[in-house]
Structures are given as C-alpha cells and as structure tokens.
PDB file of C-alpha atoms and ligand atoms in Angstrom:
ATOM      1  CA  UNK A   1      11.007  35.162  -6.743  1.00  0.00           C
ATOM      2  CA  UNK A   2      10.239  35.665 -10.428  1.00  0.00           C
ATOM      3  CA  UNK A   3       6.714  35.300 -11.861  1.00  0.00           C
ATOM      4  CA  UNK A   4       6.144  31.644 -12.810  1.00  0.00           C
ATOM      5  CA  UNK A   5       6.332  31.245 -16.602  1.00  0.00           C
ATOM      6  CA  UNK A   6       5.945  27.788 -18.027  1.00  0.00           C
ATOM      7  CA  UNK A   7       7.055  26.256 -21.306  1.00  0.00           C
ATOM      8  CA  UNK A   8       5.292  22.987 -22.122  1.00  0.00           C
ATOM      9  CA  UNK A   9       7.027  21.016 -24.881  1.00  0.00           C
ATOM     10  CA  UNK A  10       4.949  18.378 -26.684  1.00  0.00           C
ATOM     11  CA  UNK A  11       1.621  20.089 -26.069  1.00  0.00           C
ATOM     12  CA  UNK A  12      -0.003  18.474 -29.108  1.00  0.00           C
ATOM     13  CA  UNK A  13       0.129  14.971 -27.589  1.00  0.00           C
ATOM     14  CA  UNK A  14      -2.497  13.195 -25.492  1.00  0.00           C
ATOM     15  CA  UNK A  15      -1.243  14.380 -22.125  1.00  0.00           C
ATOM     16  CA  UNK A  16       0.134  17.687 -23.385  1.00  0.00           C
ATOM     17  CA  UNK A  17      -3.114  19.331 -24.401  1.00  0.00           C
ATOM     18  CA  UNK A  18      -4.850  18.414 -21.136  1.00  0.00           C
ATOM     19  CA  UNK A  19      -1.889  19.370 -18.975  1.00  0.00           C
ATOM     20  CA  UNK A  20      -1.752  22.744 -20.737  1.00  0.00           C
ATOM     21  CA  UNK A  21      -5.345  23.366 -19.641  1.00  0.00           C
ATOM     22  CA  UNK A  22      -4.504  22.278 -16.070  1.00  0.00           C
ATOM     23  CA  UNK A  23      -1.620  24.750 -16.032  1.00  0.00           C
ATOM     24  CA  UNK A  24      -3.842  27.539 -17.435  1.00  0.00           C
ATOM     25  CA  UNK A  25      -6.174  27.059 -14.489  1.00  0.00           C
ATOM     26  CA  UNK A  26      -3.343  27.465 -11.965  1.00  0.00           C
ATOM     27  CA  UNK A  27      -1.118  30.059 -13.640  1.00  0.00           C
ATOM     28  CA  UNK A  28      -3.365  31.779 -16.200  1.00  0.00           C
ATOM     29  CA  UNK A  29      -3.133  31.622 -19.986  1.00  0.00           C
ATOM     30  CA  UNK A  30      -0.561  34.428 -20.188  1.00  0.00           C
ATOM     31  CA  UNK A  31       1.961  32.487 -18.144  1.00  0.00           C
ATOM     32  CA  UNK A  32       1.908  29.211 -20.066  1.00  0.00           C
ATOM     33  CA  UNK A  33       3.485  28.760 -23.488  1.00  0.00           C
ATOM     34  CA  UNK A  34       2.436  25.512 -25.130  1.00  0.00           C
ATOM     35  CA  UNK A  35       4.690  24.243 -27.914  1.00  0.00           C
ATOM     36  CA  UNK A  36       4.953  21.420 -30.394  1.00  0.00           C
ATOM     37  CA  UNK A  37       6.544  20.680 -33.740  1.00  0.00           C
ATOM     38  CA  UNK A  38       3.129  21.060 -35.434  1.00  0.00           C
ATOM     39  CA  UNK A  39       0.831  24.076 -35.680  1.00  0.00           C
ATOM     40  CA  UNK A  40      -1.582  24.560 -32.758  1.00  0.00           C
ATOM     41  CA  UNK A  41      -4.888  22.748 -33.146  1.00  0.00           C
ATOM     42  CA  UNK A  42      -8.114  22.615 -31.099  1.00  0.00           C
ATOM     43  CA  UNK A  43      -8.053  24.090 -27.611  1.00  0.00           C
ATOM     44  CA  UNK A  44      -4.353  24.976 -27.878  1.00  0.00           C
ATOM     45  CA  UNK A  45      -5.289  27.777 -30.267  1.00  0.00           C
ATOM     46  CA  UNK A  46      -6.892  29.546 -27.309  1.00  0.00           C
ATOM     47  CA  UNK A  47      -3.620  30.175 -25.462  1.00  0.00           C
ATOM     48  CA  UNK A  48      -0.019  31.204 -26.109  1.00  0.00           C
ATOM     49  CA  UNK A  49       1.700  28.825 -28.522  1.00  0.00           C
ATOM     50  CA  UNK A  50       5.087  28.417 -30.225  1.00  0.00           C
ATOM     51  CA  UNK A  51       5.635  26.042 -33.114  1.00  0.00           C
ATOM     52  CA  UNK A  52       9.075  24.703 -32.282  1.00  0.00           C
ATOM     53  CA  UNK A  53      11.274  21.627 -32.738  1.00  0.00           C
ATOM     54  CA  UNK A  54      12.862  20.581 -29.434  1.00  0.00           C
ATOM     55  CA  UNK A  55      15.894  19.255 -31.331  1.00  0.00           C
ATOM     56  CA  UNK A  56      16.870  22.891 -32.022  1.00  0.00           C
ATOM     57  CA  UNK A  57      18.905  23.561 -28.862  1.00  0.00           C
ATOM     58  CA  UNK A  58      19.571  27.230 -29.715  1.00  0.00           C
ATOM     59  CA  UNK A  59      15.889  27.897 -30.314  1.00  0.00           C
ATOM     60  CA  UNK A  60      15.058  26.305 -26.953  1.00  0.00           C
ATOM     61  CA  UNK A  61      17.520  28.564 -25.133  1.00  0.00           C
ATOM     62  CA  UNK A  62      16.256  31.607 -27.054  1.00  0.00           C
ATOM     63  CA  UNK A  63      12.623  30.833 -26.210  1.00  0.00           C
ATOM     64  CA  UNK A  64      13.431  30.459 -22.519  1.00  0.00           C
ATOM     65  CA  UNK A  65      15.360  33.730 -22.380  1.00  0.00           C
ATOM     66  CA  UNK A  66      12.900  35.722 -24.475  1.00  0.00           C
ATOM     67  CA  UNK A  67       9.919  34.661 -22.350  1.00  0.00           C
ATOM     68  CA  UNK A  68      11.576  34.557 -18.900  1.00  0.00           C
ATOM     69  CA  UNK A  69      10.617  30.900 -18.527  1.00  0.00           C
ATOM     70  CA  UNK A  70      10.993  29.519 -14.985  1.00  0.00           C
ATOM     71  CA  UNK A  71       9.626  25.965 -15.441  1.00  0.00           C
ATOM     72  CA  UNK A  72       9.628  23.443 -18.288  1.00  0.00           C
ATOM     73  CA  UNK A  73       7.354  20.468 -18.793  1.00  0.00           C
ATOM     74  CA  UNK A  74       9.065  18.344 -21.425  1.00  0.00           C
ATOM     75  CA  UNK A  75       6.651  15.744 -22.831  1.00  0.00           C
ATOM     76  CA  UNK A  76       7.837  15.341 -26.433  1.00  0.00           C
ATOM     77  CA  UNK A  77       8.904  11.735 -27.146  1.00  0.00           C
ATOM     78  CA  UNK A  78       8.411   8.762 -29.439  1.00  0.00           C
ATOM     79  CA  UNK A  79       6.377   6.109 -27.578  1.00  0.00           C
ATOM     80  CA  UNK A  80       7.009   2.356 -27.332  1.00  0.00           C
ATOM     81  CA  UNK A  81       5.420   1.010 -30.522  1.00  0.00           C
ATOM     82  CA  UNK A  82       6.469   3.911 -32.774  1.00  0.00           C
ATOM     83  CA  UNK A  83       9.964   3.872 -31.264  1.00  0.00           C
ATOM     84  CA  UNK A  84      10.505   0.254 -32.354  1.00  0.00           C
ATOM     85  CA  UNK A  85       9.996   1.279 -35.986  1.00  0.00           C
ATOM     86  CA  UNK A  86      13.028   3.589 -35.866  1.00  0.00           C
ATOM     87  CA  UNK A  87      15.061   2.829 -32.725  1.00  0.00           C
ATOM     88  CA  UNK A  88      17.994   5.093 -33.607  1.00  0.00           C
ATOM     89  CA  UNK A  89      15.731   8.088 -34.088  1.00  0.00           C
ATOM     90  CA  UNK A  90      13.769   7.268 -30.904  1.00  0.00           C
ATOM     91  CA  UNK A  91      17.034   7.237 -28.938  1.00  0.00           C
ATOM     92  CA  UNK A  92      18.183  10.524 -30.469  1.00  0.00           C
ATOM     93  CA  UNK A  93      14.913  12.379 -30.049  1.00  0.00           C
ATOM     94  CA  UNK A  94      14.077  11.129 -26.554  1.00  0.00           C
ATOM     95  CA  UNK A  95      17.581  11.456 -25.080  1.00  0.00           C
ATOM     96  CA  UNK A  96      18.973  14.560 -26.759  1.00  0.00           C
ATOM     97  CA  UNK A  97      15.864  16.596 -26.154  1.00  0.00           C
ATOM     98  CA  UNK A  98      15.952  15.693 -22.444  1.00  0.00           C
ATOM     99  CA  UNK A  99      19.622  16.654 -22.227  1.00  0.00           C
ATOM    100  CA  UNK A 100      18.928  19.998 -23.939  1.00  0.00           C
ATOM    101  CA  UNK A 101      16.202  20.715 -21.382  1.00  0.00           C
ATOM    102  CA  UNK A 102      18.390  19.678 -18.428  1.00  0.00           C
ATOM    103  CA  UNK A 103      21.294  21.770 -19.742  1.00  0.00           C
ATOM    104  CA  UNK A 104      18.991  24.745 -20.166  1.00  0.00           C
ATOM    105  CA  UNK A 105      17.592  24.255 -16.654  1.00  0.00           C
ATOM    106  CA  UNK A 106      21.111  24.239 -15.212  1.00  0.00           C
ATOM    107  CA  UNK A 107      22.663  26.992 -17.322  1.00  0.00           C
ATOM    108  CA  UNK A 108      19.691  29.365 -17.278  1.00  0.00           C
ATOM    109  CA  UNK A 109      18.800  28.586 -13.653  1.00  0.00           C
ATOM    110  CA  UNK A 110      15.214  27.436 -14.132  1.00  0.00           C
ATOM    111  CA  UNK A 111      13.270  26.668 -10.950  1.00  0.00           C
ATOM    112  CA  UNK A 112      11.715  23.352 -11.965  1.00  0.00           C
ATOM    113  CA  UNK A 113      11.585  20.767 -14.725  1.00  0.00           C
ATOM    114  CA  UNK A 114       9.041  18.009 -15.318  1.00  0.00           C
ATOM    115  CA  UNK A 115       9.891  14.979 -17.453  1.00  0.00           C
ATOM    116  CA  UNK A 116       7.772  11.819 -17.739  1.00  0.00           C
ATOM    117  CA  UNK A 117       9.115   8.316 -17.341  1.00  0.00           C
ATOM    118  CA  UNK A 118       6.973   5.226 -17.865  1.00  0.00           C
ATOM    119  CA  UNK A 119       6.267   1.632 -16.843  1.00  0.00           C
ATOM    120  CA  UNK A 120       8.267   0.902 -20.031  1.00  0.00           C
ATOM    121  CA  UNK A 121      11.423   1.446 -17.955  1.00  0.00           C
ATOM    122  CA  UNK A 122      10.719  -1.977 -16.401  1.00  0.00           C
ATOM    123  CA  UNK A 123      11.336  -5.266 -18.190  1.00  0.00           C
ATOM    124  CA  UNK A 124      10.731  -9.020 -18.297  1.00  0.00           C
ATOM    125  CA  UNK A 125      12.557  -9.880 -15.060  1.00  0.00           C
ATOM    126  CA  UNK A 126      10.990  -7.036 -13.059  1.00  0.00           C
ATOM    127  CA  UNK A 127       8.437  -8.382 -10.509  1.00  0.00           C
ATOM    128  CA  UNK A 128       5.131  -8.103 -12.421  1.00  0.00           C
ATOM    129  CA  UNK A 129       2.589  -7.659  -9.644  1.00  0.00           C
ATOM    130  CA  UNK A 130       2.700  -4.569  -7.441  1.00  0.00           C
ATOM    131  CA  UNK A 131       6.018  -3.662  -9.036  1.00  0.00           C
ATOM    132  CA  UNK A 132       8.064  -1.936  -6.318  1.00  0.00           C
ATOM    133  CA  UNK A 133       9.546   1.565  -6.555  1.00  0.00           C
ATOM    134  CA  UNK A 134      13.085   0.185  -6.419  1.00  0.00           C
ATOM    135  CA  UNK A 135      13.531  -3.037  -8.331  1.00  0.00           C
ATOM    136  CA  UNK A 136      15.109  -4.694 -11.378  1.00  0.00           C
ATOM    137  CA  UNK A 137      14.833  -2.498 -14.486  1.00  0.00           C
ATOM    138  CA  UNK A 138      15.689  -4.236 -17.752  1.00  0.00           C
ATOM    139  CA  UNK A 139      13.629  -2.568 -20.514  1.00  0.00           C
ATOM    140  CA  UNK A 140      13.423  -4.305 -23.886  1.00  0.00           C
ATOM    141  CA  UNK A 141      12.174  -1.419 -26.051  1.00  0.00           C
ATOM    142  CA  UNK A 142      14.282   1.544 -27.106  1.00  0.00           C
ATOM    143  CA  UNK A 143      11.583   3.768 -25.587  1.00  0.00           C
ATOM    144  CA  UNK A 144      12.031   1.962 -22.261  1.00  0.00           C
ATOM    145  CA  UNK A 145      15.811   2.268 -22.500  1.00  0.00           C
ATOM    146  CA  UNK A 146      15.470   6.041 -23.004  1.00  0.00           C
ATOM    147  CA  UNK A 147      13.157   6.221 -19.991  1.00  0.00           C
ATOM    148  CA  UNK A 148      15.574   4.335 -17.731  1.00  0.00           C
ATOM    149  CA  UNK A 149      18.570   6.375 -18.943  1.00  0.00           C
ATOM    150  CA  UNK A 150      16.506   9.576 -18.686  1.00  0.00           C
ATOM    151  CA  UNK A 151      15.580   8.837 -15.068  1.00  0.00           C
ATOM    152  CA  UNK A 152      19.261   8.514 -14.230  1.00  0.00           C
ATOM    153  CA  UNK A 153      20.089  11.760 -16.061  1.00  0.00           C
ATOM    154  CA  UNK A 154      17.383  13.556 -14.070  1.00  0.00           C
ATOM    155  CA  UNK A 155      18.834  12.270 -10.806  1.00  0.00           C
ATOM    156  CA  UNK A 156      22.335  13.228 -11.974  1.00  0.00           C
ATOM    157  CA  UNK A 157      21.295  16.820 -12.697  1.00  0.00           C
ATOM    158  CA  UNK A 158      19.548  17.017  -9.318  1.00  0.00           C
ATOM    159  CA  UNK A 159      22.529  15.666  -7.366  1.00  0.00           C
ATOM    160  CA  UNK A 160      25.287  17.383  -9.300  1.00  0.00           C
ATOM    161  CA  UNK A 161      23.724  20.772 -10.130  1.00  0.00           C
ATOM    162  CA  UNK A 162      20.691  21.004  -7.828  1.00  0.00           C
ATOM    163  CA  UNK A 163      18.228  21.152 -10.762  1.00  0.00           C
ATOM    164  CA  UNK A 164      14.761  20.576  -9.281  1.00  0.00           C
ATOM    165  CA  UNK A 165      13.673  17.977 -11.808  1.00  0.00           C
ATOM    166  CA  UNK A 166      10.660  15.791 -11.028  1.00  0.00           C
ATOM    167  CA  UNK A 167       9.242  12.766 -12.784  1.00  0.00           C
ATOM    168  CA  UNK A 168       6.498  10.112 -12.771  1.00  0.00           C
ATOM    169  CA  UNK A 169       6.548   6.624 -14.266  1.00  0.00           C
ATOM    170  CA  UNK A 170       3.202   6.819 -16.051  1.00  0.00           C
ATOM    171  CA  UNK A 171       1.132   3.715 -16.660  1.00  0.00           C
ATOM    172  CA  UNK A 172      -0.966   3.625 -19.862  1.00  0.00           C
ATOM    173  CA  UNK A 173      -2.787   6.975 -20.056  1.00  0.00           C
ATOM    174  CA  UNK A 174      -6.328   7.031 -21.387  1.00  0.00           C
ATOM    175  CA  UNK A 175      -8.041  10.138 -22.720  1.00  0.00           C
ATOM    176  CA  UNK A 176     -10.578  10.924 -25.415  1.00  0.00           C
ATOM    177  CA  UNK A 177      -9.614  14.430 -26.539  1.00  0.00           C
ATOM    178  CA  UNK A 178      -6.754  13.435 -28.837  1.00  0.00           C
ATOM    179  CA  UNK A 179      -6.247  10.275 -30.921  1.00  0.00           C
ATOM    180  CA  UNK A 180      -3.901   7.467 -29.749  1.00  0.00           C
ATOM    181  CA  UNK A 181      -0.205   8.365 -29.988  1.00  0.00           C
ATOM    182  CA  UNK A 182       1.742   5.205 -30.906  1.00  0.00           C
ATOM    183  CA  UNK A 183       1.894   3.463 -27.524  1.00  0.00           C
ATOM    184  CA  UNK A 184       1.327  -0.193 -26.600  1.00  0.00           C
ATOM    185  CA  UNK A 185      -1.303   0.773 -24.018  1.00  0.00           C
ATOM    186  CA  UNK A 186      -3.145   2.868 -26.619  1.00  0.00           C
ATOM    187  CA  UNK A 187      -5.598   0.061 -27.439  1.00  0.00           C
ATOM    188  CA  UNK A 188      -7.411   1.355 -24.360  1.00  0.00           C
ATOM    189  CA  UNK A 189      -7.837   4.732 -26.091  1.00  0.00           C
ATOM    190  CA  UNK A 190      -8.706   3.460 -29.550  1.00  0.00           C
ATOM    191  CA  UNK A 191     -11.321   0.997 -28.241  1.00  0.00           C
ATOM    192  CA  UNK A 192     -13.588   3.844 -27.065  1.00  0.00           C
ATOM    193  CA  UNK A 193     -13.406   5.679 -30.399  1.00  0.00           C
ATOM    194  CA  UNK A 194     -14.218   2.452 -32.283  1.00  0.00           C
ATOM    195  CA  UNK A 195     -16.966   1.505 -29.803  1.00  0.00           C
ATOM    196  CA  UNK A 196     -18.835   4.703 -30.667  1.00  0.00           C
ATOM    197  CA  UNK A 197     -18.028   4.781 -34.390  1.00  0.00           C
ATOM    198  CA  UNK A 198     -18.283   1.095 -35.342  1.00  0.00           C
ATOM    199  CA  UNK A 199     -19.528  -0.806 -32.271  1.00  0.00           C
ATOM    200  CA  UNK A 200     -16.646  -3.237 -32.701  1.00  0.00           C
ATOM    201  CA  UNK A 201     -12.914  -3.336 -32.104  1.00  0.00           C
ATOM    202  CA  UNK A 202     -10.033  -5.590 -33.143  1.00  0.00           C
ATOM    203  CA  UNK A 203      -7.493  -5.546 -30.326  1.00  0.00           C
ATOM    204  CA  UNK A 204      -3.737  -5.886 -30.956  1.00  0.00           C
ATOM    205  CA  UNK A 205      -3.240  -7.368 -27.459  1.00  0.00           C
ATOM    206  CA  UNK A 206      -4.633 -10.680 -26.131  1.00  0.00           C
ATOM    207  CA  UNK A 207      -7.815 -10.637 -24.031  1.00  0.00           C
ATOM    208  CA  UNK A 208      -6.090 -11.286 -20.685  1.00  0.00           C
ATOM    209  CA  UNK A 209      -3.162  -8.841 -20.992  1.00  0.00           C
ATOM    210  CA  UNK A 210      -3.212  -6.933 -17.706  1.00  0.00           C
ATOM    211  CA  UNK A 211      -1.460  -3.555 -17.645  1.00  0.00           C
ATOM    212  CA  UNK A 212      -1.400  -0.624 -15.214  1.00  0.00           C
ATOM    213  CA  UNK A 213      -3.600   2.208 -16.534  1.00  0.00           C
ATOM    214  CA  UNK A 214      -4.754   5.711 -15.569  1.00  0.00           C
ATOM    215  CA  UNK A 215      -7.453   8.114 -16.739  1.00  0.00           C
ATOM    216  CA  UNK A 216      -6.129  11.391 -18.123  1.00  0.00           C
ATOM    217  CA  UNK A 217      -7.790  13.481 -15.384  1.00  0.00           C
ATOM    218  CA  UNK A 218      -5.820  11.522 -12.796  1.00  0.00           C
ATOM    219  CA  UNK A 219      -2.606  11.830 -14.849  1.00  0.00           C
ATOM    220  CA  UNK A 220      -2.970  15.627 -14.979  1.00  0.00           C
ATOM    221  CA  UNK A 221      -3.712  15.701 -11.242  1.00  0.00           C
ATOM    222  CA  UNK A 222      -0.704  13.492 -10.409  1.00  0.00           C
ATOM    223  CA  UNK A 223       1.607  15.669 -12.503  1.00  0.00           C
ATOM    224  CA  UNK A 224       0.399  18.936 -10.999  1.00  0.00           C
ATOM    225  CA  UNK A 225       0.360  17.504  -7.444  1.00  0.00           C
ATOM    226  CA  UNK A 226       3.981  16.419  -7.833  1.00  0.00           C
ATOM    227  CA  UNK A 227       5.068  19.725  -9.371  1.00  0.00           C
ATOM    228  CA  UNK A 228       3.255  21.791  -6.721  1.00  0.00           C
ATOM    229  CA  UNK A 229       4.652  19.720  -3.803  1.00  0.00           C
ATOM    230  CA  UNK A 230       7.314  21.408  -1.643  1.00  0.00           C
ATOM    231  CA  UNK A 231      10.795  20.303  -2.820  1.00  0.00           C
ATOM    232  CA  UNK A 232      11.622  18.605   0.488  1.00  0.00           C
ATOM    233  CA  UNK A 233       8.693  16.200   0.006  1.00  0.00           C
ATOM    234  CA  UNK A 234      10.035  15.007  -3.328  1.00  0.00           C
ATOM    235  CA  UNK A 235      12.366  12.275  -2.134  1.00  0.00           C
ATOM    236  CA  UNK A 236      12.639  10.223  -5.342  1.00  0.00           C
ATOM    237  CA  UNK A 237      14.708  12.021  -7.970  1.00  0.00           C
ATOM    238  CA  UNK A 238      14.757   9.303 -10.575  1.00  0.00           C
ATOM    239  CA  UNK A 239      10.989   8.883 -11.094  1.00  0.00           C
ATOM    240  CA  UNK A 240       8.006   7.938  -8.923  1.00  0.00           C
ATOM    241  CA  UNK A 241       5.881   4.841  -9.536  1.00  0.00           C
ATOM    242  CA  UNK A 242       2.313   6.072  -9.979  1.00  0.00           C
ATOM    243  CA  UNK A 243      -0.798   3.920 -10.274  1.00  0.00           C
ATOM    244  CA  UNK A 244      -4.570   4.010 -10.439  1.00  0.00           C
ATOM    245  CA  UNK A 245      -6.012   0.787 -11.903  1.00  0.00           C
ATOM    246  CA  UNK A 246      -5.023  -2.400 -13.696  1.00  0.00           C
ATOM    247  CA  UNK A 247      -7.151  -4.132 -16.315  1.00  0.00           C
ATOM    248  CA  UNK A 248      -7.050  -6.264 -19.456  1.00  0.00           C
ATOM    249  CA  UNK A 249      -8.784  -5.772 -22.854  1.00  0.00           C
ATOM    250  CA  UNK A 250     -11.561  -8.266 -21.987  1.00  0.00           C
ATOM    251  CA  UNK A 251     -12.468  -6.175 -18.931  1.00  0.00           C
ATOM    252  CA  UNK A 252     -12.603  -2.908 -20.881  1.00  0.00           C
ATOM    253  CA  UNK A 253     -14.797  -4.620 -23.479  1.00  0.00           C
ATOM    254  CA  UNK A 254     -17.253  -5.954 -20.894  1.00  0.00           C
ATOM    255  CA  UNK A 255     -17.411  -2.535 -19.206  1.00  0.00           C
ATOM    256  CA  UNK A 256     -18.143  -0.866 -22.566  1.00  0.00           C
ATOM    257  CA  UNK A 257     -20.881  -3.447 -23.184  1.00  0.00           C
ATOM    258  CA  UNK A 258     -22.707  -2.179 -20.088  1.00  0.00           C
ATOM    259  CA  UNK A 259     -23.178   1.116 -21.947  1.00  0.00           C
ATOM    260  CA  UNK A 260     -23.204  -0.148 -25.561  1.00  0.00           C
ATOM    261  CA  UNK A 261     -24.762  -3.662 -25.382  1.00  0.00           C
ATOM    262  CA  UNK A 262     -24.089  -4.556 -29.035  1.00  0.00           C
ATOM    263  CA  UNK A 263     -20.359  -3.727 -28.836  1.00  0.00           C
ATOM    264  CA  UNK A 264     -18.074  -6.645 -29.784  1.00  0.00           C
ATOM    265  CA  UNK A 265     -14.335  -7.241 -29.576  1.00  0.00           C
ATOM    266  CA  UNK A 266     -11.966  -9.604 -31.406  1.00  0.00           C
ATOM    267  CA  UNK A 267      -8.281 -10.236 -30.759  1.00  0.00           C
ATOM    268  CA  UNK A 268      -5.332 -10.237 -33.160  1.00  0.00           C
ATOM    269  CA  UNK A 269      -2.131  -9.798 -31.126  1.00  0.00           C
ATOM    270  CA  UNK A 270       0.844  -8.324 -33.028  1.00  0.00           C
ATOM    271  CA  UNK A 271       4.406  -7.254 -32.100  1.00  0.00           C
ATOM    272  CA  UNK A 272       3.007  -5.079 -29.305  1.00  0.00           C
ATOM    273  CA  UNK A 273       2.026  -8.208 -27.346  1.00  0.00           C
ATOM    274  CA  UNK A 274       5.690  -8.942 -26.533  1.00  0.00           C
ATOM    275  CA  UNK A 275       6.136  -5.348 -25.364  1.00  0.00           C
ATOM    276  CA  UNK A 276       3.068  -5.562 -23.108  1.00  0.00           C
ATOM    277  CA  UNK A 277       4.218  -8.941 -21.750  1.00  0.00           C
ATOM    278  CA  UNK A 278       7.507  -7.383 -20.659  1.00  0.00           C
ATOM    279  CA  UNK A 279       5.789  -4.693 -18.549  1.00  0.00           C
ATOM    280  CA  UNK A 280       4.305  -4.773 -15.034  1.00  0.00           C
ATOM    281  CA  UNK A 281       0.689  -5.819 -14.513  1.00  0.00           C
ATOM    282  CA  UNK A 282       0.207  -3.539 -11.506  1.00  0.00           C
ATOM    283  CA  UNK A 283       2.251  -0.932  -9.675  1.00  0.00           C
ATOM    284  CA  UNK A 284       3.127  -0.233  -6.047  1.00  0.00           C
ATOM    285  CA  UNK A 285       2.920   3.543  -5.773  1.00  0.00           C
ATOM    286  CA  UNK A 286       3.096   3.778  -1.978  1.00  0.00           C
ATOM    287  CA  UNK A 287       6.138   6.107  -2.129  1.00  0.00           C
ATOM    288  CA  UNK A 288       4.130   8.716  -4.104  1.00  0.00           C
ATOM    289  CA  UNK A 289       1.144   8.277  -1.756  1.00  0.00           C
ATOM    290  CA  UNK A 290       3.374   8.656   1.298  1.00  0.00           C
ATOM    291  CA  UNK A 291       5.758  11.432   0.146  1.00  0.00           C
ATOM    292  CA  UNK A 292       3.391  13.943  -1.484  1.00  0.00           C
ATOM    293  CA  UNK A 293      -0.089  12.522  -0.900  1.00  0.00           C
ATOM    294  CA  UNK A 294      -0.964  10.949  -4.264  1.00  0.00           C
ATOM    295  CA  UNK A 295      -4.572   9.700  -4.529  1.00  0.00           C
ATOM    296  CA  UNK A 296      -6.320   8.621  -7.706  1.00  0.00           C
ATOM    297  CA  UNK A 297     -10.009   9.161  -8.438  1.00  0.00           C
ATOM    298  CA  UNK A 298     -11.014   7.091 -11.452  1.00  0.00           C
ATOM    299  CA  UNK A 299     -11.538   3.338 -11.779  1.00  0.00           C
ATOM    300  CA  UNK A 300     -12.476   1.477 -14.982  1.00  0.00           C
ATOM    301  CA  UNK A 301     -16.248   1.894 -14.659  1.00  0.00           C
ATOM    302  CA  UNK A 302     -16.197   5.658 -13.860  1.00  0.00           C
ATOM    303  CA  UNK A 303     -13.665   6.270 -16.612  1.00  0.00           C
ATOM    304  CA  UNK A 304     -15.658   4.327 -19.218  1.00  0.00           C
ATOM    305  CA  UNK A 305     -18.866   6.186 -18.367  1.00  0.00           C
ATOM    306  CA  UNK A 306     -17.099   9.545 -18.526  1.00  0.00           C
ATOM    307  CA  UNK A 307     -15.363   8.832 -21.862  1.00  0.00           C
ATOM    308  CA  UNK A 308     -18.448   7.430 -23.605  1.00  0.00           C
ATOM    309  CA  UNK A 309     -20.665  10.284 -22.404  1.00  0.00           C
ATOM    310  CA  UNK A 310     -18.133  12.875 -23.524  1.00  0.00           C
ATOM    311  CA  UNK A 311     -17.563  11.285 -26.934  1.00  0.00           C
ATOM    312  CA  UNK A 312     -21.319  11.174 -27.491  1.00  0.00           C
ATOM    313  CA  UNK A 313     -21.812  14.782 -26.399  1.00  0.00           C
ATOM    314  CA  UNK A 314     -18.767  16.173 -28.233  1.00  0.00           C
ATOM    315  CA  UNK A 315     -18.554  14.332 -31.574  1.00  0.00           C
ATOM    316  CA  UNK A 316     -15.781  16.718 -32.716  1.00  0.00           C
ATOM    317  CA  UNK A 317     -13.350  14.454 -30.800  1.00  0.00           C
ATOM    318  CA  UNK A 318     -14.317  11.569 -33.074  1.00  0.00           C
ATOM    319  CA  UNK A 319     -13.422  13.443 -36.261  1.00  0.00           C
TER     320      UNK A 319
HETATM  321  C1  AKB B   1       3.260   3.355 -24.340  1.00  0.00           C
HETATM  322  O1  AKB B   1       2.428   2.436 -24.394  1.00  0.00           O
HETATM  323  O2  AKB B   1       4.272   3.399 -25.031  1.00  0.00           O
HETATM  324  C2  AKB B   1       3.045   4.454 -23.341  1.00  0.00           C
HETATM  325  C3  AKB B   1       3.694   4.162 -22.035  1.00  0.00           C
HETATM  326  C4  AKB B   1       3.225   3.054 -21.190  1.00  0.00           C
HETATM  327  O3  AKB B   1       4.607   4.841 -21.670  1.00  0.00           O
HETATM  328  N1  AKB B   1       1.640   4.685 -23.152  1.00  0.00           N
END
C-alpha cells in the first residue's frame, strides 16, 4: 500500500481550512496538500499549498501524478445563494470539477475520494421533519441540483469503476475561523461576528425558520470518521444524511443574549427565505449512526459559548 497523500481542493473555504488541520493531525503536514484558487492565507500558510484552479483538468492530473496523491477531498463549489446569481456558472463549476476528480480517481487509481453533498439536494415536497435517508429529492436551487446530480455521479463511479467515493449531506455548517461563504444557512455564522462587533444583527431569514445545523468541529469529525471507516461499513454510495441540531434564528439570538445581554436582532427576509423554506427542518441520520458510528458532540448552547469565547480571545478572526 502506498503512503497516504492527500489533495484537498477548496481549502480556503469554511470547512476546507479546518478539515486541512484535521488531516494534518492524522497524516502529518508533509502528506497533505491544501489547494484553492486563491493564495494561501492564515493557518494554510503553515502547510503544503498549491494555488490551483480545479477547472484546469490537466493541472489536476499533473498535480496528482507529481505528488503521488492517493486521496482527494474535493470541497470547491458555489453555494446556494451565490449559485442563484449565476446558475450556469454554478452548474459548470460544481459539476465539471466533480467529474474531473472522479475521472482522475478512476484513471489514476486513487484509493479514496471525498465529495460533500448538502441538505440542498432536498426540495419542497421532501418530508420536512426528520427527513429520511431515502426520500423525494426535488431541489429548487441550481446548487441543490448539482448536489443531487453529483450524488448520482458518485454512486455511478462506485458501481461502474469501483471508485471508493464517500459523501455526506451537510446541514448548515457553523464556524468562526473564516467569514460566511455565500450559503443560505450562513446567517448562523454572520450573527456571531456581528454580535461581537456591533451587538446587533439584521437577519435575512424569518425568526422561526428552522434548519438543520452543525458546528464545524462536528463537521470535521463526521468527515474524517466517514473517510476512516472500513469500506465495507460504507453502505450508502450516494451521500449520507448527517445531523446534529436544528434551530431557528430566534433561538440563536436568545442563546447569544445569555452571553451578550444587550444583543438585539431584527428580521428582513430576502430571496434566501424561499430557499430555506424548501429545505428540511431536521434530518434523520440513523443510517450514518448505524453504519459507521456517527455521533455529534455540539448543541446550540455549547457551540455558542465556544464561538463567542474564541472570537473574544482571538480577535484576528473578526478582521
Ligand atoms: C448553503 O446554505 O448553501 C450551504 C448548504 C446547506 O449546503 N451551507
């Protein structure tokens, strides 16, 4: 078996930078190459890094060969809200880049690929509460369409070519180390930054909009747990439902108020409300819990405490 060498594409995003650090702790900095279309910033400057555009198929193949890559984590994508501003480009970027990675995995015989799906793959007629693993999927955003199509491509490459590709349907991911990245769930990131900076927040979703959410530490753990699981335990080859908590903006605001009593919130829903209304409110992730032992750690209160303490102690994240 070759030495594990990982290429992480989209390392500059919210999940990417934290997943890179998770991979460093398992495989060592020498064996992880983080990449993004932009120059490395922050913590990413401390490890191996390639500035690279995933739409350059030849460059991708060259990078894999030159560095003896055995696994790819492909996170680069346009998210739901940004995708709606340029649907054609969102389709091209999200789909073609996935196909390049799957082709590379097949042709260059990589051991494993990770690609994230999302609750955005569900739609308005999907059951909203405890959304099952297998159910109606009728996404309304171009981002969601790329996630549903991408899940099927992953399963196709697994069945047809034996590519060991694994995936999670992430809920809204909340972290404090990078700014929000153009998603509908990103109010739950921005609210913490504004709570510290301005003690007030104007929310683009209505007060009672429930969505499935997860703290970044749990998202990194879920991803690494899935990728480290023995192949025979990974029974779902489209993408696993994965959950941790479900809350609405009013609940985040009242939890923040426990730590910052003069914090206030107002509501001005925009086009993102319709996107949020088309998504599940909570997720049934019993398949992930059963197949490879998924367990989350953070609820709303623990997450809020952790984020606010960290933002106060490390003001560089607020810059
Ligand atoms: C988004 O809001 O677009 C993402 C997602 C749920 O995939 N955070």
